[in-house]
Coordinates of C-alpha atoms and ligand atoms in Angstrom, one line a residue:
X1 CA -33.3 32.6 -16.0
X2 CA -32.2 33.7 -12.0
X3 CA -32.3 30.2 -11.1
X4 CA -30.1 27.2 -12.2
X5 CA -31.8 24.6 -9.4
X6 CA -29.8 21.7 -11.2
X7 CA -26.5 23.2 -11.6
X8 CA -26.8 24.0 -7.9
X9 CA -27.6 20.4 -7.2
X10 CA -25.2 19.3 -8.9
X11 CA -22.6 21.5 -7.2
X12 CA -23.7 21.3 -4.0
X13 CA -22.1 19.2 -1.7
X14 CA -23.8 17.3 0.7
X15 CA -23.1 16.6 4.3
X16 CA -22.3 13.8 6.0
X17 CA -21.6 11.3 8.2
X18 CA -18.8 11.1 10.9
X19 CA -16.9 7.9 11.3
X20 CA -15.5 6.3 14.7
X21 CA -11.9 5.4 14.4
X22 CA -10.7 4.0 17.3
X23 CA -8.1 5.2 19.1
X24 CA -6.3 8.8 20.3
X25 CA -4.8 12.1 18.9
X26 CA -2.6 11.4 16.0
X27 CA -5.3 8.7 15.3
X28 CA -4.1 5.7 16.3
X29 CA -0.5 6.0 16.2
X30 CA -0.2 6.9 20.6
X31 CA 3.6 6.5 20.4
X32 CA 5.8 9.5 20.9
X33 CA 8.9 9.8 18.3
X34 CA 11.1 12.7 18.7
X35 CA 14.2 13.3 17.1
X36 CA 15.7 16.9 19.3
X37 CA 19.0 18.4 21.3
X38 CA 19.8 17.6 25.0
X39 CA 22.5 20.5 24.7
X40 CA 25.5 19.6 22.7
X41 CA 24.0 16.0 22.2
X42 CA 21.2 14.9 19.2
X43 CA 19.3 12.1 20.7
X44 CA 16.1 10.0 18.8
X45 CA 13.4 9.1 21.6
X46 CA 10.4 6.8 21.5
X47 CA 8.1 6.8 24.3
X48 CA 5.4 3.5 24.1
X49 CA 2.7 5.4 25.6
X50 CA 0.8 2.6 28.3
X51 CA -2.7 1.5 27.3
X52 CA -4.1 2.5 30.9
X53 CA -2.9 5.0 33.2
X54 CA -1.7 4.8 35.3
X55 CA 0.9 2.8 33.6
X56 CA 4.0 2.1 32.8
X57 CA 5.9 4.3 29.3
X58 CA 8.8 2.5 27.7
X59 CA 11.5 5.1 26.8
X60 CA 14.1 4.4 24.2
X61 CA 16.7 6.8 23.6
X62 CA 19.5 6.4 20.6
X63 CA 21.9 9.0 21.0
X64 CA 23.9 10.3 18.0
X65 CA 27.5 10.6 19.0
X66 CA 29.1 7.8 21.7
X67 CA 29.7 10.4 24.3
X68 CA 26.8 10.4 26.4
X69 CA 27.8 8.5 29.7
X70 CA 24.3 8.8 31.5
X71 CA 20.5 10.0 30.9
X72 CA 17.9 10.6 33.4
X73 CA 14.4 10.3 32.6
X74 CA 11.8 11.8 34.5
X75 CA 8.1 12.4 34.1
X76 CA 5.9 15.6 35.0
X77 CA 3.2 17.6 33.5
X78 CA 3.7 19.8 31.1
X79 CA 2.1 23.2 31.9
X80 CA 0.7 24.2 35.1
X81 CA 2.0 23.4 39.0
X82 CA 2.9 20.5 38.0
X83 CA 5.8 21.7 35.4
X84 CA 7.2 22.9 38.4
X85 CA 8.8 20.8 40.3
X86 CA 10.3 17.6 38.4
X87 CA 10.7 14.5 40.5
X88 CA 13.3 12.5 41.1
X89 CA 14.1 11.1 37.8
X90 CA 15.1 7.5 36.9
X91 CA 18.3 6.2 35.4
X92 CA 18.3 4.6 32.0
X93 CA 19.8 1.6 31.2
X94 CA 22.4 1.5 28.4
X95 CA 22.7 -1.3 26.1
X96 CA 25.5 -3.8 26.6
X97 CA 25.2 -4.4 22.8
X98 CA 24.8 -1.0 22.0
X99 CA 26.3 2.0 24.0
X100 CA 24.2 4.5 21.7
X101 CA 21.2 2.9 22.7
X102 CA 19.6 3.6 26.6
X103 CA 16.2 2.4 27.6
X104 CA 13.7 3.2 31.0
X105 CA 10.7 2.8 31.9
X106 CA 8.4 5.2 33.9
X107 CA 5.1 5.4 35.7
X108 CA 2.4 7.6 34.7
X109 CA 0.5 8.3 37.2
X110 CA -1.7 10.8 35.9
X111 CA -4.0 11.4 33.2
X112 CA -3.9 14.9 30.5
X113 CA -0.7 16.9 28.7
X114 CA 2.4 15.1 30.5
X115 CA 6.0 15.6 29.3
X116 CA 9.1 13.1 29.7
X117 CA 12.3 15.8 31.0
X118 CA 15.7 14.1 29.5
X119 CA 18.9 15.0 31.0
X120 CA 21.9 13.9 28.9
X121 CA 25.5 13.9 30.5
X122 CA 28.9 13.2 28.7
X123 CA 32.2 14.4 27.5
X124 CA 30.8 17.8 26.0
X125 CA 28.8 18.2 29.5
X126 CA 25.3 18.4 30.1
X127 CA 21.7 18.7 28.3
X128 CA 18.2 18.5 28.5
X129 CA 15.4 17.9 26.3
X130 CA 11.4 17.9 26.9
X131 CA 9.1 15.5 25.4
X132 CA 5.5 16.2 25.3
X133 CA 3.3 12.9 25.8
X134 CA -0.3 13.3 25.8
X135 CA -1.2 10.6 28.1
X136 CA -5.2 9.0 28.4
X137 CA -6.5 5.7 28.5
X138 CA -6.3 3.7 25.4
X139 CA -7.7 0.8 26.4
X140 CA -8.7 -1.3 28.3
X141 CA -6.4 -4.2 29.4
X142 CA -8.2 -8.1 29.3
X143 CA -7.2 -10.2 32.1
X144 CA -4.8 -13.2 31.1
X145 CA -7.2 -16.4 30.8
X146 CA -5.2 -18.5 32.7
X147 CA -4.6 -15.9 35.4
X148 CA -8.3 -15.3 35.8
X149 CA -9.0 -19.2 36.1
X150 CA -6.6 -19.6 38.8
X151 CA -7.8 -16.2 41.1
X152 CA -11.0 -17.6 40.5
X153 CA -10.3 -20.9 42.2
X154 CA -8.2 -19.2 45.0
X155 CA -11.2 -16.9 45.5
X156 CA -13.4 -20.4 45.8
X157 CA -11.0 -22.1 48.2
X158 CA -10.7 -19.3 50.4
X159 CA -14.4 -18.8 50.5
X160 CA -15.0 -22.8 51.7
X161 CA -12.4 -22.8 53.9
X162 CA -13.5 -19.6 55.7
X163 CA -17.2 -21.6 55.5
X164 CA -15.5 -24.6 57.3
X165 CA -13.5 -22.4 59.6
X166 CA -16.8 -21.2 60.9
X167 CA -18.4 -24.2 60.6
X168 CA -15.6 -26.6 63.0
X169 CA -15.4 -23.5 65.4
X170 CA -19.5 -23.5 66.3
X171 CA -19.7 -27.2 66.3
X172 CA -15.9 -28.1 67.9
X173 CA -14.9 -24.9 70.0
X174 CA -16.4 -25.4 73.5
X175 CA -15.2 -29.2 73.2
X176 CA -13.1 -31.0 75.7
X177 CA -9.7 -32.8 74.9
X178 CA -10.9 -36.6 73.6
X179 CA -14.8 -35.8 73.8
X180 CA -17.2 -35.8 70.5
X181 CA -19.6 -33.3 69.4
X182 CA -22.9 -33.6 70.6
X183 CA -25.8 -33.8 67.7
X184 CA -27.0 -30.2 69.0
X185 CA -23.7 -28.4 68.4
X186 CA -23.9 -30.1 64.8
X187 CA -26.8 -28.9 64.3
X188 CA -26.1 -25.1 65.1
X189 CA -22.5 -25.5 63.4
X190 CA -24.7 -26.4 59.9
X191 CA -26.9 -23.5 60.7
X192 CA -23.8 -21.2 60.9
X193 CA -22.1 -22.5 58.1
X194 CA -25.1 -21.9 56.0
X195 CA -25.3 -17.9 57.4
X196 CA -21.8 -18.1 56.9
X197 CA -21.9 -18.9 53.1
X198 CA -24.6 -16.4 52.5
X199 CA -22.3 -13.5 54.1
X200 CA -19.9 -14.8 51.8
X201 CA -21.3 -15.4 49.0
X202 CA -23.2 -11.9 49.8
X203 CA -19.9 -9.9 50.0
X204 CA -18.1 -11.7 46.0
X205 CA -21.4 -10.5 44.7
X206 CA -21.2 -6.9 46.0
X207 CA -17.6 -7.0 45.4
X208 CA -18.5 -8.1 41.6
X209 CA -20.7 -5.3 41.6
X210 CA -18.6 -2.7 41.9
X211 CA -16.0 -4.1 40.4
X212 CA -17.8 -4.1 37.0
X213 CA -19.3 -0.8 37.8
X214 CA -16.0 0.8 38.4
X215 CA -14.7 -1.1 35.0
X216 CA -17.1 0.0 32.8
X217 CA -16.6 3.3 34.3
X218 CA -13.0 3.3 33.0
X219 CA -14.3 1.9 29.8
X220 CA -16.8 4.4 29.0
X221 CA -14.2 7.0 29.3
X222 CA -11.3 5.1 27.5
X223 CA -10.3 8.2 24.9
X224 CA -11.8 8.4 21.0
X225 CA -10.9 11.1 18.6
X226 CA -13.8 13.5 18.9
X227 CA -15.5 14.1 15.9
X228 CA -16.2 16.7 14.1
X229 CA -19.5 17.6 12.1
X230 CA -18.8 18.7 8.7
X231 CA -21.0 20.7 6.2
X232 CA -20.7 22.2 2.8
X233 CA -22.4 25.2 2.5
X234 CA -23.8 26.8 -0.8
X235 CA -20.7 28.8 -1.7
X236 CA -18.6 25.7 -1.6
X237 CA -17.3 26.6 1.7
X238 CA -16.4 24.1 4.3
X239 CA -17.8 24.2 8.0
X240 CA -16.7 22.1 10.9
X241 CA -18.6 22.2 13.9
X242 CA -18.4 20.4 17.0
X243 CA -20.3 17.5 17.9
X244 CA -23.6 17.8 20.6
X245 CA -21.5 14.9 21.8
X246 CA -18.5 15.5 23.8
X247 CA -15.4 13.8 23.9
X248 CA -14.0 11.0 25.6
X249 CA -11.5 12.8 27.6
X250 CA -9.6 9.3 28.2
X251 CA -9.3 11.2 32.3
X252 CA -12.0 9.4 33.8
X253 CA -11.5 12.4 36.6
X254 CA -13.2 14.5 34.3
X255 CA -14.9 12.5 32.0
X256 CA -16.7 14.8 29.2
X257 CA -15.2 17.7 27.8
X258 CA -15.4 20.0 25.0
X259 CA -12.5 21.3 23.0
X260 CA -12.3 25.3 23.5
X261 CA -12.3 26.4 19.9
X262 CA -11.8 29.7 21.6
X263 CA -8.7 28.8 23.4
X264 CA -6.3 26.5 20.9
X265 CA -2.9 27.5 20.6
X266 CA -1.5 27.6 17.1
X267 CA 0.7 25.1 15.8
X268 CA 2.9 25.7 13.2
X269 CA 1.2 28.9 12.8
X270 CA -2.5 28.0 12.2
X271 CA -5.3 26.9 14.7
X272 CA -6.1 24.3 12.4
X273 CA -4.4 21.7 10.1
X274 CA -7.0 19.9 8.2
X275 CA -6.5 17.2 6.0
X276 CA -8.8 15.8 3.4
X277 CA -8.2 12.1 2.3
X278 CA -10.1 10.2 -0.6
X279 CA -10.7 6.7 1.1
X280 CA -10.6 3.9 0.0
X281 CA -7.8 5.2 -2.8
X282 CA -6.0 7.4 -0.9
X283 CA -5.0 9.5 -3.7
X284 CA -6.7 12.7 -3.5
X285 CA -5.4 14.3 -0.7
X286 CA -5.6 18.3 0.3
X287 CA -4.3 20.1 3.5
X288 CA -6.0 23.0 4.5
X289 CA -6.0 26.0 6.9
X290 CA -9.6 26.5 8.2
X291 CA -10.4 30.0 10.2
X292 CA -12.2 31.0 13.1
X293 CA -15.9 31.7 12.1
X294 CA -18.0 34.2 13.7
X295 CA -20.4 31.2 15.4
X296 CA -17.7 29.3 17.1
X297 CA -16.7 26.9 14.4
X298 CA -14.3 26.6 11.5
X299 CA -14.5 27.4 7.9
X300 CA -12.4 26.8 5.2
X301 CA -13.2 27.4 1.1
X302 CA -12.5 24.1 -0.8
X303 CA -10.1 23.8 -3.9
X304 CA -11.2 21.5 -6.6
X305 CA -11.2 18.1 -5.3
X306 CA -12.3 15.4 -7.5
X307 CA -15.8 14.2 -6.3
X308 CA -16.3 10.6 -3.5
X309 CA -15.8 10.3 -0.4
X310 CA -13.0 12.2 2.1
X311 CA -11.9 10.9 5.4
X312 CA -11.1 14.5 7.4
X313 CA -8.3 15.0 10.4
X314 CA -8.3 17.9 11.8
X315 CA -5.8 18.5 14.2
X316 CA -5.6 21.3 16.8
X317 CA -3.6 22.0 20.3
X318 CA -5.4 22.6 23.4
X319 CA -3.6 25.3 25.8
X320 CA -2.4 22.8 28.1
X321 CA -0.3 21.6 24.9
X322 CA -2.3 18.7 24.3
X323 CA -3.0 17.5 20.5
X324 CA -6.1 16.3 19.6
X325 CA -6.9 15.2 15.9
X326 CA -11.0 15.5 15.4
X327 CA -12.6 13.3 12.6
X328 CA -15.1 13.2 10.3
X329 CA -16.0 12.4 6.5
X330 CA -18.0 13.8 3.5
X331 CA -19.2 13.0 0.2
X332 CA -17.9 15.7 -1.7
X333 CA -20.0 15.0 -5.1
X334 CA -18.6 18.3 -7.4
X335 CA -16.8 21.5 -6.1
X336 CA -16.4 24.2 -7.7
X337 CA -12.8 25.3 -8.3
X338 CA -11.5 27.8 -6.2
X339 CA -7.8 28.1 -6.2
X340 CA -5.2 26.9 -3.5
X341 CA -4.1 30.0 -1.3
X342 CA -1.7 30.4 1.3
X343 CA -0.2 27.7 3.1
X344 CA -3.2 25.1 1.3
X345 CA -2.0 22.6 -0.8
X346 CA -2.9 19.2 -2.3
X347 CA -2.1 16.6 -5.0
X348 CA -4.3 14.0 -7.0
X349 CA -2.6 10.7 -7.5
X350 CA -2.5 7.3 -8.2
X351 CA -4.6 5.2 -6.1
X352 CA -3.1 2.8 -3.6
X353 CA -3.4 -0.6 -4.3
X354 CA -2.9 -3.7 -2.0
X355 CA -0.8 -5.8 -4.7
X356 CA 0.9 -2.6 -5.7
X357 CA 4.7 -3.1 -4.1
X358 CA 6.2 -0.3 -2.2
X359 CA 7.3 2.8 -3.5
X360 CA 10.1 4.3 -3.0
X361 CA 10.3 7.0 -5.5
X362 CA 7.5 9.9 -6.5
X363 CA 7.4 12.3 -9.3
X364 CA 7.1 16.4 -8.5
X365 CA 6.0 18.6 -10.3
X366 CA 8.8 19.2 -13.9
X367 CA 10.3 16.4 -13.8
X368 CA 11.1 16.6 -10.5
X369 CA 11.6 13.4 -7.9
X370 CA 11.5 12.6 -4.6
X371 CA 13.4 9.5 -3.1
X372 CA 12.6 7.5 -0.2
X373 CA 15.8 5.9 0.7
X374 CA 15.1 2.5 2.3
X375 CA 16.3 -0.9 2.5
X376 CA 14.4 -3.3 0.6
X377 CA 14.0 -5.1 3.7
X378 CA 9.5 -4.4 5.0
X379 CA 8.9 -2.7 7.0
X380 CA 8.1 -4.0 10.9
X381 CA 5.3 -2.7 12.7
X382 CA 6.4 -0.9 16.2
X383 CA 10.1 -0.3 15.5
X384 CA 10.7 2.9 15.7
X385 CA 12.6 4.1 12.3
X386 CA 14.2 7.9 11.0
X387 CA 12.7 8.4 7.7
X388 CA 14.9 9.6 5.1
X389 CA 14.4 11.4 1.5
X390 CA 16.4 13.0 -1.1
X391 CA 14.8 16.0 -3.5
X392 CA 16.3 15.7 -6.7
X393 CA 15.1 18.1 -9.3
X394 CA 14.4 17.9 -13.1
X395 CA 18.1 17.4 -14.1
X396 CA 18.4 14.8 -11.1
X397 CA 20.9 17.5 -9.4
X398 CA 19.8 17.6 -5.6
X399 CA 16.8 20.3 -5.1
X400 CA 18.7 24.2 -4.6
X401 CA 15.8 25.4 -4.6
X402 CA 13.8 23.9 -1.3
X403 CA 12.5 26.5 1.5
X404 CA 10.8 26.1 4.5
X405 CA 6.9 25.0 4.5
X406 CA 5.4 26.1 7.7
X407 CA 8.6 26.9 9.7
X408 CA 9.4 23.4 8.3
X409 CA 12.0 21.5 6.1
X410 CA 8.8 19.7 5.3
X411 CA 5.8 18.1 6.8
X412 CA 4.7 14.4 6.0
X413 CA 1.0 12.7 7.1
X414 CA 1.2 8.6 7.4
X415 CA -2.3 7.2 7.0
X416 CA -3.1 3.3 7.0
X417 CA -5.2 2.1 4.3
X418 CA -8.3 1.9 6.4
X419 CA -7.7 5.2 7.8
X420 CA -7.3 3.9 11.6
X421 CA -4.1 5.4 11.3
X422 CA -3.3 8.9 11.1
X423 CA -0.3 10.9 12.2
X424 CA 1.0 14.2 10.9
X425 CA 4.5 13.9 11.6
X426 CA 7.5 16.2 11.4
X427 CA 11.3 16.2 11.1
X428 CA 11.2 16.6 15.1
X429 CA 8.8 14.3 15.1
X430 CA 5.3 13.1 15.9
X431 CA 4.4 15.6 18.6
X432 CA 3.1 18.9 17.5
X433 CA 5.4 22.2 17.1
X434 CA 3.1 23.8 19.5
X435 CA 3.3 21.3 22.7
X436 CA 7.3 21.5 21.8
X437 CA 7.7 24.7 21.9
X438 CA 5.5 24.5 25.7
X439 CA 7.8 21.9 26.8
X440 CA 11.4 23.3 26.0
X441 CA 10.0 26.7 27.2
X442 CA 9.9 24.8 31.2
X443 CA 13.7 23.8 31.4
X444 CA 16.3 25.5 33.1
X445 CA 18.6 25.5 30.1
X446 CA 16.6 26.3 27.2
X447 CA 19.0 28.2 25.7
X448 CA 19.9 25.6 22.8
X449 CA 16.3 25.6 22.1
X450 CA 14.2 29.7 21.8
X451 CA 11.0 30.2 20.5
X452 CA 11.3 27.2 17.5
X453 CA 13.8 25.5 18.9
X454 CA 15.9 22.8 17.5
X455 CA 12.7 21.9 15.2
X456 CA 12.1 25.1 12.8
X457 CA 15.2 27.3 12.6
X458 CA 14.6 30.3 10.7
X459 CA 15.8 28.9 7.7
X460 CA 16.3 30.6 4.0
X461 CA 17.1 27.7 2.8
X462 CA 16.6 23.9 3.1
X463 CA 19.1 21.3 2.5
X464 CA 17.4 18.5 0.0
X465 CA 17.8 15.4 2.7
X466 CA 14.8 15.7 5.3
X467 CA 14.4 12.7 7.5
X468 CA 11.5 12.0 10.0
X469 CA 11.2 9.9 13.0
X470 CA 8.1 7.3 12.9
X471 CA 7.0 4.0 13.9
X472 CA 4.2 2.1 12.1
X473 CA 2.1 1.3 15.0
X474 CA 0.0 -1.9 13.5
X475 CA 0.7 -4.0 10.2
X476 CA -1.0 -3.3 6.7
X477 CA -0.7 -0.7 3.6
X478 CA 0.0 2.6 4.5
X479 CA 0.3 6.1 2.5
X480 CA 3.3 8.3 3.1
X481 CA 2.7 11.8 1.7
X482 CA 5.8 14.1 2.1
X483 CA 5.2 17.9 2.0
X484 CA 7.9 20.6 0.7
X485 CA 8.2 24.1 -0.4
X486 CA 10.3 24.8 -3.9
X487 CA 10.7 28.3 -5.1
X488 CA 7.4 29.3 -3.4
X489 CA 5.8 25.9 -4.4
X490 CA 4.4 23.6 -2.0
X491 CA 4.9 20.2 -3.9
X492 CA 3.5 17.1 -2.4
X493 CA 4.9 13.8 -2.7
X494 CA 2.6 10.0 -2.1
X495 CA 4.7 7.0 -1.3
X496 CA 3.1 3.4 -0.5
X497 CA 4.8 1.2 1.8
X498 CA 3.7 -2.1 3.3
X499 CA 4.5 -3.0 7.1
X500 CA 4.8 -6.7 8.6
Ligands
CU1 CU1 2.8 19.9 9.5

């Protein structure tokens, strides 16, 4: 028998369906966290991306040691002309409370692959540190209900007054001191307030008009992850193409665009992190390296993942040093087994479960353990938090053995239970290694910083604490999977945790 038609049935996958989760690269999770050097001084930044641009970016900056007297925020782009010339940066506030803690706030004016230039001065001198921030438009922002109900009446008053205004000046302007209006100029001031309320009322409808027009405009091109169309091919092999439909650039400038698979720049040392995610358990997850294919898409080959449904990121940097994390999904029924190579890895394990508490501590492989150390306090959505975790091995002795993943201590991926979160985060932080790398490159003093930076050393080893800077951008159940390398192992670790 040549042909097994049910066996390949059975083993075929079938393609599939993309899904729109709302929001931008690093799906739904916009804020920036970055944990970095400005010269001799470690700082932790958060910048609360605006909605709308242009708008205004909250910065929060925790330094380290209680030596920095002064930052200096400033934004500007991060490649091109613009990455040239910074402008006149801002001064941020310290904390009375707290002299670790400063705060600013700046004005984005512009749309695309910005970065936020940090100048730290203090006792051991100066320093600077570049954060990217991919800035597009989120959202759009509603108009307060109470605010709108009170332009609206102003707009109604002005437009009767200017309708009596026209009105007293027909029928009362030519009038002597003392003397009434004759019934004629009555007359012809009713005719011109009439013509008067129809130019009015004429102009608030146009006005409306365009108005709306130029609103859903901005709405149209508020910025989705794009998504990517997946297949399975016969030889269990993955393809990712891009959609006929382009992206929401969130740059209403230029409103359509799609991504240049022929000009990414590689992050971490792949042009493409893809991660597979069994929803609505969460606990199959894989993270793969697709290729370049010879048509212009990606490929990957699959390992064996357990059959049902996968929510995919894929996550790649354009050249300007802007992330963008595609989506899709597939109904992987049966794959066949095809072992993990390279820099792939995965795990298979226990599903999430709403009543399920936290978790603060996952097995490895051999007895192995990972520990999230946290207060037992919940988590609160928005605050911006470092991460830590211990690696203890089989005898509970902290992990000798742990080397770097990637360039990496480790890498961890934060997805909320629905999936409408997604961020691939790393001890430097949520931006990628790539748009880093861009943005240290453009200061004066980058000396602190090289190729890799403060980020990925060239490390032999890797101490067993790894921390992360994160913020959990909405309430609900969230999966933490932590990524590490042990004696040429890359072992994954699956926490739950539940934010407020
Ligand atoms: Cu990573």
């Amino acid at each position: 028998m040549r042909f097994h038609v049910l066996p390949m049935v059975l083993l075929t996958v079938l393609l599939v369906l993309t899904l729109a989760v709302p929001s931008m690269a690093h799906v739904g999770s916009p804020d920036v966290f970055l944990q970095g050097d400005a010269g001799p001084y470690r700082l932790f930044v958060t910048v609360r991306v605006p909605l709308v641009i242009p708008g205004i970016a909250e910065i929060e900056i925790r330094s380290e040691s209680n030596d920095v007297r002064e930052i200096r925020v400033a934004p500007m782009q991060l490649t091109g002309p613009g990455s040239q010339y910074a402008p006149t940066p801002d001064v941020a506030r310290r904390s009375l409370a707290d002299p670790h803690f400063f705060t600013g706030s700046l004005w984005l004016m512009e749309f695309g692959s910005l970065q936020v230039r940090i100048a730290a001065n203090g006792a051991r001198g100066k320093g600077e540190l570049a954060v990217p921030v991919p800035a597009v438009a989120q959202g759009t922002l509603p108009m307060q209900r109470s605010l709108g109900t009170l332009l609206f009446l102003l707009m109604l008053a002005l437009a009767l007054a200017f309708i009596s205004i026209v009105a007293a000046a027909v029928r009362e302007g030519n009038l002597e001191p003392g003397a009434l209006p004759s019934p004629a100029s009555v007359r012809s001031s009713r005719a011109a307030a009439a013509i008067a309320a129809f130019v009015v009322f004429a102009l608030l409808y146009l006005g409306g008009t365009w108005w709306k027009g130029d609103a859903d405009r901005y709405a149209a091109n508020v910025y989705r992850p794009p998504k990517i169309a997946v297949t399975v091919n016969e030889d269990d092999r993955l393809l990712l193409h891009q959609q006929a439909t382009r992206m929401a650039s969130g740059n209403p400038q230029r409103p359509r665009e799609w991504i240049d698979f022929s000009d990414l720049l590689p992050d971490h040392g792949h042009l493409m992190h893809l991660f597979l995610i069994r929803t609505p358990s969460m606990d199959s997850f894989w993270h793969l390296h697709p290729e370049r294919t010879a048509d212009g898409g990606f490929g990957a080959r699959l390992p064996a993942m357990p059959p049902g449904r996968y929510q995919l990121f894929a996550d790649v940097v354009l050249r300007n040093g802007f992330p963008i994390t595609m989506t899709g999904q597939i109904d992987a029924s049966q794959i066949r087994a095809k072992p993990l190579a390279g820099d792939d890895s995965g795990i298979v394990t226990s599903p999430i479960s709403i009543d399920a508490s936290d978790t603060t501590e996952a097995a490895l492989p051999e007895g192995a353990r990972m520990i999230w150390e946290r207060d037992a306090k919940p988590f609160r959505n928005g605050t911006a938090l470092i991460f830590r975790f211990r690696v203890l091995d089989g005898h509970g002795k902290p992990a000798a053995d742990m080397q770097p993943y990637m360039g990496m201590p480790a890498h961890a991926v934060v997805i909320r239970s629905d999936a409408s979160v997604f961020a691939h985060v790393h001890p430097a932080g949520s931006i990628t290694m790539a748009s880093f790398d861009l943005a240290q490159a453009g200061l004066s003093d980058n000396s602190g910083h090289g190729a890799m930076g403060s980020m990925a050393m060239p490390m032999e080893t890797v101490p067993p604490e790894i921390s992360f800077p994160y913020g959990f951008p909405k309430p609900g159940l969230y999966r933490v999977f932590v990524q590490i390398k042990r004696s040429g192992q890359v072992q994954t670790a699956a926490f739950a945790a539940s934010v407020e």
